[in-house]
Coordinates of C-alpha atoms in Angstrom, one line a residue:
Chain A
M26 CA 86.6 -67.1 -30.8
N27 CA 87.3 -65.2 -27.6
K28 CA 90.8 -64.6 -26.5
R29 CA 91.8 -67.4 -24.1
P30 CA 92.4 -66.2 -20.6
D31 CA 95.3 -67.3 -18.4
I32 CA 94.3 -70.9 -17.4
E33 CA 96.1 -70.7 -14.1
K34 CA 94.0 -67.6 -13.2
L35 CA 90.8 -69.4 -14.0
K36 CA 91.9 -72.4 -12.0
A37 CA 92.4 -70.1 -9.0
V38 CA 89.0 -68.6 -9.5
A39 CA 87.5 -72.1 -9.6
R40 CA 89.3 -73.0 -6.3
D41 CA 88.1 -69.8 -4.7
V42 CA 84.6 -70.4 -5.8
R43 CA 84.7 -73.9 -4.2
I44 CA 85.9 -72.4 -1.0
D45 CA 83.1 -69.9 -1.1
I46 CA 80.5 -72.6 -1.8
M47 CA 81.6 -74.6 1.3
K48 CA 81.7 -71.5 3.5
M49 CA 78.3 -70.3 2.3
L50 CA 76.6 -73.7 2.8
T51 CA 78.2 -74.1 6.3
E52 CA 77.0 -70.7 7.3
A53 CA 73.5 -71.3 5.8
G54 CA 73.2 -74.7 7.5
S55 CA 71.6 -76.2 4.4
G56 CA 71.9 -76.3 0.6
H57 CA 73.4 -78.5 -2.2
P58 CA 77.1 -79.0 -2.2
G59 CA 77.3 -82.0 -4.6
G60 CA 76.0 -80.4 -7.8
S61 CA 77.4 -77.0 -6.9
L62 CA 80.9 -78.4 -6.8
S63 CA 80.5 -80.5 -10.0
S64 CA 79.4 -77.5 -12.0
V65 CA 82.2 -75.0 -11.0
E66 CA 84.4 -75.3 -14.1
I67 CA 81.4 -75.0 -16.4
L68 CA 80.3 -71.7 -14.7
V69 CA 83.8 -70.3 -14.5
A70 CA 84.4 -71.1 -18.2
L71 CA 81.2 -69.3 -19.0
Y72 CA 81.6 -66.2 -17.0
F73 CA 85.3 -65.7 -17.4
Y74 CA 85.6 -66.8 -21.0
K75 CA 82.6 -67.5 -23.1
L76 CA 79.7 -65.2 -22.2
R77 CA 79.4 -61.8 -23.7
H78 CA 78.2 -60.0 -20.6
D79 CA 78.9 -56.9 -18.5
P80 CA 78.7 -57.2 -14.7
K81 CA 78.3 -53.4 -14.5
N82 CA 75.4 -53.5 -16.8
P83 CA 73.5 -56.8 -16.1
S84 CA 70.5 -55.8 -18.3
W85 CA 72.6 -55.0 -21.4
P86 CA 70.1 -56.0 -24.1
D87 CA 72.7 -57.6 -26.4
R88 CA 74.3 -59.8 -23.7
D89 CA 74.4 -63.6 -24.0
R90 CA 72.0 -65.3 -21.5
F91 CA 72.8 -67.9 -19.0
I92 CA 69.9 -69.9 -17.6
L93 CA 70.6 -72.0 -14.5
S94 CA 67.9 -74.6 -14.9
K95 CA 69.1 -76.7 -12.0
G96 CA 68.3 -73.9 -9.6
H97 CA 69.5 -75.8 -6.5
V98 CA 73.2 -75.2 -7.4
C99 CA 72.7 -71.5 -7.2
P100 CA 75.5 -71.2 -4.5
A101 CA 78.0 -71.9 -7.3
L102 CA 76.4 -69.3 -9.6
Y103 CA 76.3 -66.7 -6.8
A104 CA 80.0 -67.3 -6.0
V105 CA 80.9 -67.0 -9.7
L106 CA 78.8 -63.8 -10.2
A107 CA 80.4 -62.3 -7.1
H108 CA 83.9 -63.1 -8.4
A109 CA 82.9 -61.6 -11.8
G110 CA 81.9 -58.4 -10.1
Y111 CA 78.1 -58.5 -10.1
F112 CA 77.9 -57.9 -6.3
P113 CA 80.1 -57.8 -3.3
K114 CA 81.6 -61.1 -2.1
E115 CA 80.6 -60.3 1.5
E116 CA 76.9 -60.8 0.5
L117 CA 77.6 -64.5 -0.2
M118 CA 77.4 -65.3 3.5
T119 CA 73.7 -64.2 3.5
L120 CA 72.7 -67.2 1.5
R121 CA 69.3 -68.7 2.5
K122 CA 68.8 -66.1 5.3
L123 CA 65.7 -64.1 5.8
G124 CA 65.7 -60.9 3.7
S125 CA 68.7 -62.0 1.6
R126 CA 68.8 -61.6 -2.2
L127 CA 70.5 -65.0 -2.3
Q128 CA 67.5 -67.3 -2.2
G129 CA 67.8 -71.1 -1.6
H130 CA 66.9 -71.6 -5.3
S131 CA 67.6 -68.9 -7.8
K132 CA 65.3 -65.9 -8.2
K133 CA 65.4 -63.6 -11.2
D134 CA 67.3 -60.4 -10.7
S135 CA 68.1 -61.3 -7.2
P136 CA 70.7 -60.1 -7.4
P137 CA 70.9 -58.7 -11.0
G138 CA 72.8 -61.2 -13.1
I139 CA 70.4 -64.0 -12.2
E140 CA 68.5 -64.3 -15.5
V141 CA 65.6 -66.6 -14.4
S142 CA 63.9 -68.1 -11.4
S143 CA 64.4 -71.9 -11.2
G144 CA 64.3 -74.6 -8.7
S145 CA 61.4 -76.7 -10.0
L146 CA 63.4 -78.8 -12.4
G147 CA 63.1 -79.1 -16.2
Q148 CA 61.9 -75.6 -17.1
G149 CA 65.1 -73.9 -18.3
L150 CA 65.5 -75.3 -21.8
S151 CA 62.0 -74.2 -22.7
I152 CA 62.8 -70.7 -21.5
A153 CA 66.0 -70.9 -23.5
N154 CA 63.9 -71.7 -26.6
G155 CA 61.8 -68.7 -26.1
M156 CA 64.8 -66.4 -25.7
A157 CA 66.5 -68.0 -28.8
L158 CA 63.3 -67.4 -30.8
A159 CA 63.2 -63.8 -29.7
M160 CA 66.9 -63.3 -30.7
K161 CA 66.3 -64.8 -34.1
L162 CA 63.1 -62.7 -34.6
D163 CA 65.0 -59.5 -33.7
K164 CA 68.1 -60.6 -35.6
K165 CA 70.3 -60.3 -32.5
P166 CA 73.6 -62.1 -32.0
S167 CA 73.0 -63.1 -28.4
R168 CA 73.6 -66.8 -27.6
I169 CA 71.6 -68.7 -24.9
Y170 CA 73.3 -71.1 -22.5
C171 CA 71.3 -73.4 -20.3
L172 CA 72.8 -75.7 -17.6
M173 CA 70.8 -78.7 -16.6
G174 CA 71.5 -81.5 -14.1
D175 CA 71.7 -85.1 -15.3
G176 CA 68.8 -86.2 -13.1
E177 CA 66.9 -83.1 -14.2
T178 CA 66.7 -84.6 -17.7
H179 CA 64.3 -87.2 -16.3
E180 CA 61.7 -84.4 -16.5
G181 CA 59.5 -84.8 -19.6
Q182 CA 59.5 -81.1 -20.3
V183 CA 63.2 -81.3 -21.2
W184 CA 62.4 -83.5 -24.1
E185 CA 59.5 -81.4 -25.2
A186 CA 62.0 -78.5 -25.2
A187 CA 64.6 -80.6 -27.1
M188 CA 62.0 -81.1 -29.9
T189 CA 61.3 -77.4 -30.1
A190 CA 65.0 -76.4 -30.2
A191 CA 65.7 -78.8 -33.0
H192 CA 62.5 -78.0 -34.9
Y193 CA 63.3 -74.3 -35.0
E194 CA 67.0 -75.0 -35.7
L195 CA 68.0 -72.9 -32.7
D196 CA 71.7 -72.9 -33.2
N197 CA 72.0 -69.9 -30.8
I198 CA 71.3 -72.4 -28.0
C199 CA 74.0 -74.3 -26.2
A200 CA 72.6 -76.6 -23.6
I201 CA 74.9 -78.2 -21.0
V202 CA 74.3 -81.3 -18.9
D203 CA 76.3 -81.6 -15.7
Y204 CA 76.5 -85.4 -15.9
N205 CA 77.8 -86.1 -12.4
K206 CA 76.0 -89.5 -12.4
L207 CA 74.2 -89.0 -9.0
C208 CA 70.8 -87.8 -7.9
I209 CA 69.3 -87.8 -4.4
D210 CA 68.2 -91.4 -4.4
G211 CA 71.4 -92.8 -5.7
R212 CA 73.2 -93.4 -9.0
V213 CA 71.3 -92.0 -11.9
E214 CA 72.0 -95.2 -13.7
D215 CA 70.1 -97.1 -11.0
V216 CA 67.3 -94.6 -10.3
M217 CA 66.4 -94.0 -14.0
S218 CA 69.0 -94.6 -16.6
L219 CA 69.8 -91.8 -19.1
E220 CA 71.9 -94.0 -21.3
P221 CA 72.6 -93.9 -24.2
C222 CA 72.5 -90.2 -23.3
A223 CA 74.4 -88.8 -26.2
D224 CA 72.5 -90.9 -28.7
K225 CA 69.2 -89.6 -27.3
W226 CA 70.2 -86.0 -27.8
K227 CA 71.5 -86.8 -31.3
A228 CA 68.2 -88.5 -32.2
F229 CA 66.4 -85.4 -31.0
G230 CA 68.4 -83.3 -33.5
F231 CA 71.1 -81.8 -31.3
N232 CA 74.8 -81.2 -32.2
V233 CA 76.2 -83.3 -29.3
I234 CA 79.6 -82.5 -27.8
D235 CA 80.8 -85.1 -25.4
V236 CA 83.0 -83.4 -22.8
A237 CA 85.1 -86.2 -21.3
D238 CA 86.2 -84.1 -18.3
G239 CA 83.7 -81.4 -17.4
N240 CA 85.9 -80.4 -14.4
S241 CA 88.8 -79.4 -16.8
I242 CA 88.5 -75.7 -17.6
E243 CA 90.5 -76.1 -20.9
I244 CA 88.4 -79.0 -22.1
V245 CA 85.1 -77.1 -21.2
M246 CA 86.3 -74.0 -23.0
D247 CA 87.2 -76.0 -26.1
A248 CA 83.7 -77.5 -26.0
F249 CA 82.0 -74.0 -25.8
D250 CA 84.0 -72.9 -28.8
K251 CA 83.0 -76.0 -30.7
A252 CA 79.3 -75.5 -29.9
Q253 CA 79.5 -71.9 -31.2
T254 CA 80.5 -73.1 -34.7
A255 CA 77.5 -75.4 -35.1
K256 CA 74.9 -74.1 -37.6
G257 CA 71.3 -75.1 -38.2
A258 CA 70.9 -77.1 -34.9
P259 CA 71.1 -76.5 -31.2
S260 CA 74.2 -77.8 -29.4
I261 CA 74.5 -79.7 -26.2
M262 CA 77.6 -80.4 -24.1
I263 CA 77.4 -83.5 -22.1
C264 CA 79.9 -82.8 -19.4
H265 CA 81.1 -85.8 -17.5
T266 CA 81.8 -84.4 -14.1
I267 CA 82.4 -85.6 -10.5
K268 CA 79.7 -84.8 -8.0
G269 CA 81.1 -83.0 -5.0
K270 CA 84.4 -82.3 -7.0
G271 CA 87.3 -80.9 -5.1
V272 CA 86.7 -82.1 -1.6
S273 CA 87.7 -85.7 -1.0
F274 CA 84.9 -86.7 1.3
T275 CA 82.1 -85.2 -0.8
E276 CA 83.3 -86.6 -4.2
N277 CA 81.0 -89.2 -5.7
K278 CA 78.8 -89.4 -2.7
C279 CA 75.1 -89.0 -3.3
E280 CA 74.6 -88.3 0.5
W281 CA 76.2 -84.9 -0.2
H282 CA 73.5 -83.9 -2.7
G283 CA 71.6 -81.7 -0.3
V284 CA 73.4 -81.6 3.1
A285 CA 75.5 -78.7 4.3
P286 CA 79.0 -79.3 5.9
N287 CA 79.4 -78.7 9.6
K288 CA 82.2 -76.6 11.0
E289 CA 84.6 -79.5 11.3
Q290 CA 83.9 -80.7 7.8
L291 CA 84.3 -77.2 6.5
K292 CA 87.7 -77.0 8.2
R293 CA 88.8 -80.2 6.5
A294 CA 87.4 -79.0 3.1
L295 CA 89.3 -75.7 3.3
E296 CA 92.5 -77.4 4.2
E297 CA 92.2 -79.5 1.0
L298 CA 91.2 -76.6 -1.2
K299 CA 93.9 -74.2 0.0
Chain B
M17 CA 25.6 -46.8 -11.7
A18 CA 22.7 -46.0 -13.9
D19 CA 20.5 -48.7 -15.3
K20 CA 21.8 -49.8 -18.7
E21 CA 19.8 -50.9 -21.7
V22 CA 21.0 -54.4 -22.4
N23 CA 20.0 -55.7 -25.8
M24 CA 20.6 -59.4 -26.1
T25 CA 19.1 -59.7 -29.6
E26 CA 21.0 -56.8 -31.2
Q27 CA 23.4 -59.1 -32.9
K28 CA 24.0 -62.7 -33.8
P29 CA 25.5 -64.5 -30.8
K30 CA 29.2 -65.1 -30.9
A31 CA 31.6 -67.2 -28.9
T32 CA 33.9 -65.3 -26.5
R33 CA 36.9 -67.2 -28.1
D34 CA 36.0 -65.4 -31.3
G35 CA 36.3 -62.1 -29.4
F36 CA 39.7 -63.3 -28.2
G37 CA 40.7 -64.0 -31.8
E38 CA 39.6 -60.6 -32.9
G39 CA 41.7 -59.1 -30.1
L40 CA 44.7 -61.0 -31.3
V41 CA 44.1 -59.8 -34.9
E42 CA 44.0 -56.2 -33.6
L43 CA 47.3 -56.8 -31.7
A44 CA 48.9 -58.5 -34.7
K45 CA 48.3 -55.3 -36.7
T46 CA 49.1 -52.7 -34.1
N47 CA 51.8 -54.1 -31.7
K48 CA 54.9 -55.7 -33.2
D49 CA 56.1 -56.9 -29.8
V50 CA 53.1 -59.2 -29.4
V51 CA 53.9 -62.9 -30.2
V52 CA 51.8 -66.0 -30.0
V53 CA 52.7 -69.5 -29.0
S54 CA 50.3 -72.4 -29.5
A55 CA 50.1 -76.0 -28.3
D56 CA 48.3 -77.3 -31.4
L57 CA 44.5 -76.5 -31.4
T58 CA 45.5 -73.3 -33.2
E59 CA 42.2 -73.0 -35.2
S60 CA 40.1 -73.8 -32.2
T61 CA 41.7 -71.2 -30.0
R62 CA 41.6 -68.7 -32.9
A63 CA 45.4 -68.2 -32.5
S64 CA 45.3 -69.0 -36.2
W65 CA 43.7 -65.6 -36.9
F66 CA 46.9 -64.0 -35.5
K67 CA 49.1 -66.4 -37.5
E68 CA 47.4 -65.4 -40.8
I69 CA 48.4 -61.8 -40.2
A70 CA 51.8 -62.2 -38.5
P71 CA 53.2 -65.6 -39.3
E72 CA 56.7 -64.6 -38.3
R73 CA 55.5 -63.9 -34.8
F74 CA 53.6 -67.1 -34.4
F75 CA 55.3 -70.2 -33.0
A76 CA 53.7 -73.7 -33.0
I77 CA 55.1 -75.7 -30.0
G78 CA 53.1 -78.9 -30.6
I79 CA 51.1 -80.7 -28.0
A80 CA 53.5 -79.7 -25.2
E81 CA 51.9 -77.2 -22.8
Q82 CA 54.8 -77.2 -20.4
D83 CA 57.2 -76.3 -23.1
M84 CA 54.8 -73.8 -24.5
F85 CA 54.7 -71.8 -21.3
G86 CA 58.5 -72.0 -20.9
A87 CA 58.9 -70.7 -24.5
A88 CA 56.4 -67.9 -23.7
A89 CA 58.5 -67.0 -20.6
G90 CA 61.7 -66.8 -22.6
L91 CA 60.1 -64.6 -25.3
A92 CA 58.8 -62.3 -22.5
L93 CA 62.2 -62.2 -20.9
C94 CA 63.5 -60.8 -24.2
G95 CA 60.9 -58.0 -24.3
K96 CA 58.0 -59.6 -26.1
T97 CA 54.4 -59.9 -24.9
A98 CA 53.5 -63.5 -25.4
F99 CA 50.1 -65.0 -25.8
A100 CA 50.1 -68.7 -24.9
C101 CA 47.0 -70.4 -26.3
T102 CA 45.3 -73.7 -25.6
F103 CA 42.1 -75.1 -24.0
A104 CA 41.4 -73.9 -20.4
V105 CA 41.8 -77.4 -19.0
F106 CA 45.3 -77.8 -20.4
A107 CA 46.3 -74.2 -19.8
S108 CA 45.5 -74.5 -16.1
G109 CA 46.1 -78.2 -15.6
R110 CA 48.9 -79.5 -17.8
A111 CA 51.4 -76.9 -16.8
W112 CA 50.4 -75.4 -13.5
D113 CA 54.0 -75.5 -12.1
Q114 CA 55.4 -73.9 -15.2
V115 CA 52.7 -71.2 -14.9
R116 CA 53.6 -70.8 -11.3
I117 CA 57.4 -70.6 -11.6
S118 CA 58.2 -69.6 -15.2
L119 CA 55.4 -67.0 -15.4
C120 CA 54.0 -65.9 -12.1
Y121 CA 57.2 -66.0 -9.9
M122 CA 59.0 -63.9 -12.5
N123 CA 55.9 -61.8 -13.1
L124 CA 56.4 -62.1 -16.9
D125 CA 54.3 -60.6 -19.6
V126 CA 52.6 -63.8 -20.7
K127 CA 48.9 -63.7 -21.4
I128 CA 47.2 -67.1 -21.3
G129 CA 44.5 -67.5 -24.0
A130 CA 42.5 -70.2 -22.3
T131 CA 39.6 -71.1 -24.5
H132 CA 36.9 -73.8 -24.1
G133 CA 36.3 -72.9 -20.5
G134 CA 33.3 -74.4 -18.6
I135 CA 30.8 -77.1 -19.2
S136 CA 29.4 -75.5 -22.3
V137 CA 32.3 -77.1 -24.2
G138 CA 29.7 -79.8 -24.7
P139 CA 30.1 -83.2 -26.3
D140 CA 33.9 -83.5 -25.7
G141 CA 32.9 -84.4 -22.1
A142 CA 34.6 -84.1 -18.7
T143 CA 38.2 -84.3 -19.8
H144 CA 37.8 -81.1 -21.8
Q145 CA 35.5 -79.1 -19.5
A146 CA 37.5 -76.8 -17.3
L147 CA 35.6 -76.4 -14.1
E148 CA 38.5 -75.8 -11.6
D149 CA 40.7 -73.4 -13.6
I150 CA 39.5 -70.1 -12.1
A151 CA 40.3 -71.5 -8.6
I152 CA 43.8 -72.7 -9.3
M153 CA 44.8 -69.7 -11.4
R154 CA 43.6 -67.1 -9.0
A155 CA 45.5 -68.8 -6.2
L156 CA 48.8 -67.8 -7.9
P157 CA 50.5 -64.6 -6.9
N158 CA 50.8 -62.0 -9.7
M159 CA 48.2 -63.7 -11.8
K160 CA 45.2 -61.8 -13.0
V161 CA 42.0 -63.7 -14.1
I162 CA 39.5 -62.4 -16.6
V163 CA 36.3 -64.2 -17.7
P164 CA 34.6 -62.0 -20.3
A165 CA 30.9 -62.1 -20.7
D166 CA 30.6 -61.7 -24.4
A167 CA 32.7 -61.4 -27.6
Y168 CA 33.0 -57.6 -27.3
Q169 CA 34.3 -57.9 -23.8
A170 CA 36.7 -60.7 -24.8
K171 CA 38.2 -58.6 -27.5
K172 CA 38.7 -55.6 -25.2
A173 CA 40.1 -57.8 -22.4
T174 CA 42.6 -59.3 -24.8
I175 CA 43.9 -55.9 -25.9
A176 CA 43.8 -54.5 -22.3
A177 CA 45.8 -57.5 -21.0
V178 CA 48.9 -56.3 -23.0
S179 CA 49.0 -53.0 -21.1
L180 CA 49.0 -54.8 -17.8
R181 CA 52.3 -55.9 -16.3
G182 CA 52.6 -59.6 -15.6
P183 CA 50.6 -62.8 -16.4
V184 CA 46.9 -62.7 -17.2
Y185 CA 44.6 -65.7 -17.6
I186 CA 41.8 -64.9 -20.1
R187 CA 39.1 -67.6 -20.0
T188 CA 36.8 -67.8 -22.9
G189 CA 34.2 -70.2 -24.2
R190 CA 33.5 -72.3 -27.2
S191 CA 29.8 -71.8 -27.7
A192 CA 28.1 -68.7 -29.1
V193 CA 26.6 -66.4 -26.5
P194 CA 24.4 -63.3 -27.0
Y195 CA 25.9 -59.9 -26.4
V196 CA 25.3 -58.4 -23.0
T197 CA 27.6 -55.4 -23.5
S198 CA 28.0 -52.9 -26.4
A199 CA 30.9 -52.3 -28.7
G200 CA 31.4 -48.8 -27.2
D201 CA 31.4 -49.8 -23.5
D202 CA 34.5 -49.3 -21.5
F203 CA 36.4 -52.3 -20.2
K204 CA 38.5 -51.7 -17.0
L205 CA 40.3 -54.6 -15.5
G206 CA 39.2 -55.1 -11.9
K207 CA 36.2 -52.8 -12.2
A208 CA 33.0 -54.7 -12.5
D209 CA 30.0 -53.5 -14.5
V210 CA 26.5 -53.1 -12.9
L211 CA 24.2 -54.1 -15.7
Q212 CA 21.0 -53.5 -13.8
E213 CA 20.3 -51.9 -10.4
G214 CA 18.2 -53.8 -7.9
K215 CA 17.1 -53.7 -4.3
N216 CA 16.3 -57.3 -3.1
V217 CA 19.3 -59.4 -4.2
A218 CA 22.6 -58.9 -6.0
I219 CA 23.4 -61.5 -8.7
I220 CA 27.1 -61.5 -9.4
A221 CA 28.1 -63.5 -12.5
C222 CA 30.9 -64.0 -15.0
G223 CA 31.2 -65.4 -18.5
V224 CA 28.2 -66.9 -20.2
M225 CA 26.4 -66.8 -16.8
V226 CA 25.9 -63.1 -17.1
K227 CA 23.4 -63.7 -19.9
N228 CA 21.6 -66.2 -17.7
S229 CA 21.6 -63.8 -14.8
L230 CA 19.9 -61.2 -16.9
E231 CA 17.2 -63.7 -17.9
A232 CA 16.8 -64.7 -14.2
A233 CA 16.3 -61.0 -13.3
K234 CA 13.3 -60.9 -15.7
I235 CA 11.7 -63.9 -14.0
L236 CA 12.4 -62.4 -10.6
S237 CA 11.0 -59.1 -11.7
A238 CA 7.7 -60.8 -12.6
K239 CA 7.6 -62.1 -9.0
G240 CA 8.1 -58.6 -7.7
I241 CA 11.7 -59.1 -6.8
S242 CA 14.2 -56.5 -7.9
A243 CA 17.7 -58.0 -8.7
M244 CA 20.9 -56.1 -9.1
I245 CA 23.0 -57.7 -11.9
I246 CA 26.8 -57.4 -11.8
N247 CA 29.1 -58.6 -14.5
M248 CA 32.2 -59.5 -12.6
H249 CA 34.5 -60.0 -15.6
T250 CA 37.6 -59.8 -13.5
I251 CA 37.9 -62.4 -10.9
K252 CA 41.3 -61.3 -9.8
P253 CA 41.8 -58.6 -8.8
I254 CA 38.2 -58.7 -7.6
D255 CA 36.2 -55.5 -7.3
A256 CA 35.7 -55.6 -3.6
D257 CA 34.1 -52.2 -3.4
I258 CA 31.2 -53.2 -5.7
I259 CA 30.6 -56.4 -3.8
S260 CA 30.4 -54.6 -0.4
S261 CA 28.2 -51.9 -1.9
A262 CA 25.9 -54.6 -3.4
A263 CA 25.7 -56.4 -0.1
Q264 CA 24.8 -53.2 1.6
Q265 CA 22.1 -52.3 -0.9
T266 CA 20.5 -55.7 -1.3
G267 CA 21.4 -57.8 1.8
A268 CA 21.7 -61.0 -0.3
I269 CA 24.1 -62.3 -2.9
V270 CA 24.0 -65.0 -5.6
T271 CA 27.2 -65.9 -7.5
C272 CA 26.9 -67.5 -10.9
E273 CA 29.7 -69.2 -12.8
E274 CA 30.3 -72.0 -15.3
H275 CA 32.9 -73.5 -12.9
S276 CA 33.0 -75.5 -9.6
V277 CA 31.4 -73.8 -6.6
I278 CA 34.7 -74.3 -4.9
G279 CA 37.3 -71.5 -5.2
G280 CA 36.0 -69.7 -8.2
L281 CA 34.0 -66.5 -8.5
G282 CA 31.8 -67.7 -5.6
G283 CA 34.8 -68.2 -3.4
A284 CA 36.3 -64.9 -4.3
V285 CA 33.0 -63.1 -3.6
A286 CA 32.5 -65.0 -0.3
E287 CA 36.1 -64.0 0.8
V288 CA 35.2 -60.3 0.3
V289 CA 31.9 -60.6 2.1
A290 CA 33.6 -62.4 5.0
K291 CA 36.5 -60.0 5.2
K292 CA 35.2 -56.6 4.2
G293 CA 31.5 -57.1 4.8
P294 CA 28.7 -56.4 5.4
V295 CA 28.1 -60.1 6.0
V296 CA 25.1 -61.2 4.0
P297 CA 23.9 -64.6 2.8
V298 CA 25.7 -65.8 -0.3
E299 CA 24.3 -68.6 -2.5
M300 CA 26.5 -70.1 -5.2
V301 CA 25.3 -71.3 -8.6
G302 CA 28.0 -73.4 -10.2
V303 CA 29.0 -77.0 -10.8
N304 CA 28.6 -78.8 -7.5
D305 CA 32.0 -80.4 -7.1
V306 CA 31.5 -83.1 -9.8
F307 CA 32.9 -83.8 -13.2
G308 CA 30.8 -83.0 -16.3
E309 CA 29.9 -85.3 -19.2
S310 CA 29.1 -85.3 -22.9
G311 CA 26.0 -83.6 -24.1
Q312 CA 24.9 -80.5 -25.9
P313 CA 25.7 -77.2 -24.1
D314 CA 22.1 -76.4 -23.3
E315 CA 21.4 -79.9 -22.0
L316 CA 24.5 -79.7 -19.8
M317 CA 23.6 -76.3 -18.5
K318 CA 20.3 -77.7 -17.5
K319 CA 21.5 -80.9 -16.0
Y320 CA 24.3 -79.2 -14.0
R321 CA 21.9 -76.5 -12.8
L322 CA 23.3 -73.4 -14.4
T323 CA 20.1 -72.1 -16.0
P324 CA 18.2 -68.8 -15.3
E325 CA 15.7 -70.9 -13.4
D326 CA 18.4 -72.2 -11.1
I327 CA 19.6 -68.7 -10.5
V328 CA 16.0 -67.8 -9.5
I329 CA 15.9 -70.6 -7.0
A330 CA 19.2 -69.5 -5.5
A331 CA 18.1 -65.9 -5.4
L332 CA 14.9 -66.8 -3.5
K333 CA 16.9 -68.9 -1.1
A334 CA 19.4 -66.1 -0.5
I335 CA 16.5 -63.7 0.1
K336 CA 14.9 -66.1 2.5
R337 CA 18.1 -66.4 4.5
K338 CA 18.2 -62.6 5.2
K339 CA 17.8 -61.9 8.9

């Protein structure tokens, strides 16, 4: 297991990432705050603890891979990558602007560190399978992490991919569901229920790790460690999170799925976060 | 562009999918970075021939085309060249968004082995006859589209696709077709072959329709009409120079494809004629915006007006339209 970093430092990174997300979205005038905010601890735990990666050498062949399958929350990933040293933080404010490397949905190598293009939901776990098969074929130790939204798992391709991951016993895969319970149209439970979510993934052959608080860095780090010990089957962390986490007026509000804060709202958000 | 001796009886006809399979066999033996993913149908697509030689580099994905293309993308992202194999209808239709985002947007080295293209699939009927695939694949940025005319060309195209960066759609057929090229001929992606020079009309064809065009040329010749025959094996990138030069030399064009008349080879040629010129009449032989049906390949080719006689009618019409 990796050496545990100072938790307080990681919490500070998470707070700064949330501040960046709100500033970026306000500046862009559009984007997806809800799912970006709910996934912050997952991303911080990955890039500041779990992943074997090198921000100075993003194409290091033996690195672990992180696939952001829910491409609309790329603002969170951009902010985490910038804090990890992949590119200058000043660039964050170019999000969604013409000519920017920071596209509205993530684009491979734009900037380097973004492993795949995504935005059309449901494709990441299949790509993870291909990467995991390649690593096994080449006898490489790299692990593959893939973050999906809860609503994203409505997509049938996700379940095709689940079958493949289990069939090939891809224990170098750790899937993550950001189970924030909301999608654009309302509560996931009302729109199209995923429950019993954990049982479904178990039935598909996954080592399921229920993460009671996916917005707790310690608990998320524990789960990543646990996933790494599983042999003979892929793992999935079902992270119970709060959509819009960290800003009182965005928490648990599906209206904040895809709307940017205005300047007044940004001011309030920053006061709460600081 | 010298006249070339085309011997259609030299060898026993062979399906272009068999040429694809032979290409895979060659790659299995010579290139350890080549892998194959397959959405069932492994024997039909000839992916099984690769599997026999390199089972460790073959991955069955089951009847799950979307997942197959994603897995191919992941393999390509880790340095492999992945062939993703299934029927052309499924390769183009069941997973177009995955092809668009997971392959084309990332410009990954995934080569699509799309077999059973066109109406000559036969008795399986409309659901299994890909007639729109060239149109929807060529509309995608970064995608290259190849429709080999015979098994030799299919084998060469399969091998050549590996040295091209990015996704390639290789459309082959189920039914045996006579050879229209020779084993020793060069294959260059994006460079069409003039099989026969002519003065009065240029017949531009792909896939099994190349053979029908050569037969049409004989009928036309008996009527005193000299037809240029072009094997446009690469639909994208299209050989615009050869189209312009054919338009210049003959003043009339006929396109022939085992595909809808909308958006395929005919569309690609018409785009070049309109944009680059010279502007000449273009007649299109293809399936006329309808679904196919069950039947034997030759019966279907006749019913859907894809025979040499249909090409002759189109050629006469194109010539008549010349100013």
